[in-house]
Steps between C-alpha positions, in 0.01 A plus 500: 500500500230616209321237362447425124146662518580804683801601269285432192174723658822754559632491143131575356522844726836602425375743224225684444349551098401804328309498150553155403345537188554906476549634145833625493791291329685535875574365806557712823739321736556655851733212729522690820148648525425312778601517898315124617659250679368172471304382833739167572798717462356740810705843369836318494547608846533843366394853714154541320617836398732391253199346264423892495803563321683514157717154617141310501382696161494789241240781687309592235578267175191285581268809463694627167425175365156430586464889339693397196295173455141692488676783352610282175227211570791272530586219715721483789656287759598634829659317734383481851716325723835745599798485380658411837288183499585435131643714185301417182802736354760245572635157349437229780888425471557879614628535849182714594228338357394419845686803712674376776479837615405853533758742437737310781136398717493110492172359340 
């Protein structure tokens, strides 16, 4: 079990900021830019080599948004926990919020 302190230290490093206070009018979003799985959660039990992969995150969206943040001097948000440990794209009603697995691998 993760205790109140933990999950709160956890929540502060879920995302990562760009140009809080950048000039531009937007605001980058980029949900599955990160491939981390939080340290009490040990990989979900998962082959390592999976975190590598497009189930764990988008290859590449992370870097086009850090580029399109200094690009426009805007701020962004990019998520860095992976989508197999939690998808910031979903509702938390939806039935893979939390996956319960991996394309037919159990998490």
């Amino acid at each position: 079990m993760v205790d109140a302190s933990t999950l709160a230290a956890l929540a502060k490093q879920a995302a990562e900021t760009l140009a809080p206070n950048g000039a531009s009018p937007l605001l980058l979003l980029c949900e599955h830019a990160g491939a981390e799985i939080p340290a009490p959660w040990a990989g979900l039990g998962l082959d390592p080599v999976y975190l590598g992969t497009h189930y764990a995150y988008d290859p590449g969206a992370g870097l086009v948004t850090r580029h399109l943040s200094n690009t426009l001097d805007a701020a962004a948000v990019l998520s860095r926990y992976s989508r197999i440990f939690l998808d910031y794209n979903r509702f938390r009603d939806d039935w893979d919020y939390i996956r319960p697995d991996l394309g037919g691998i159990p998490v």
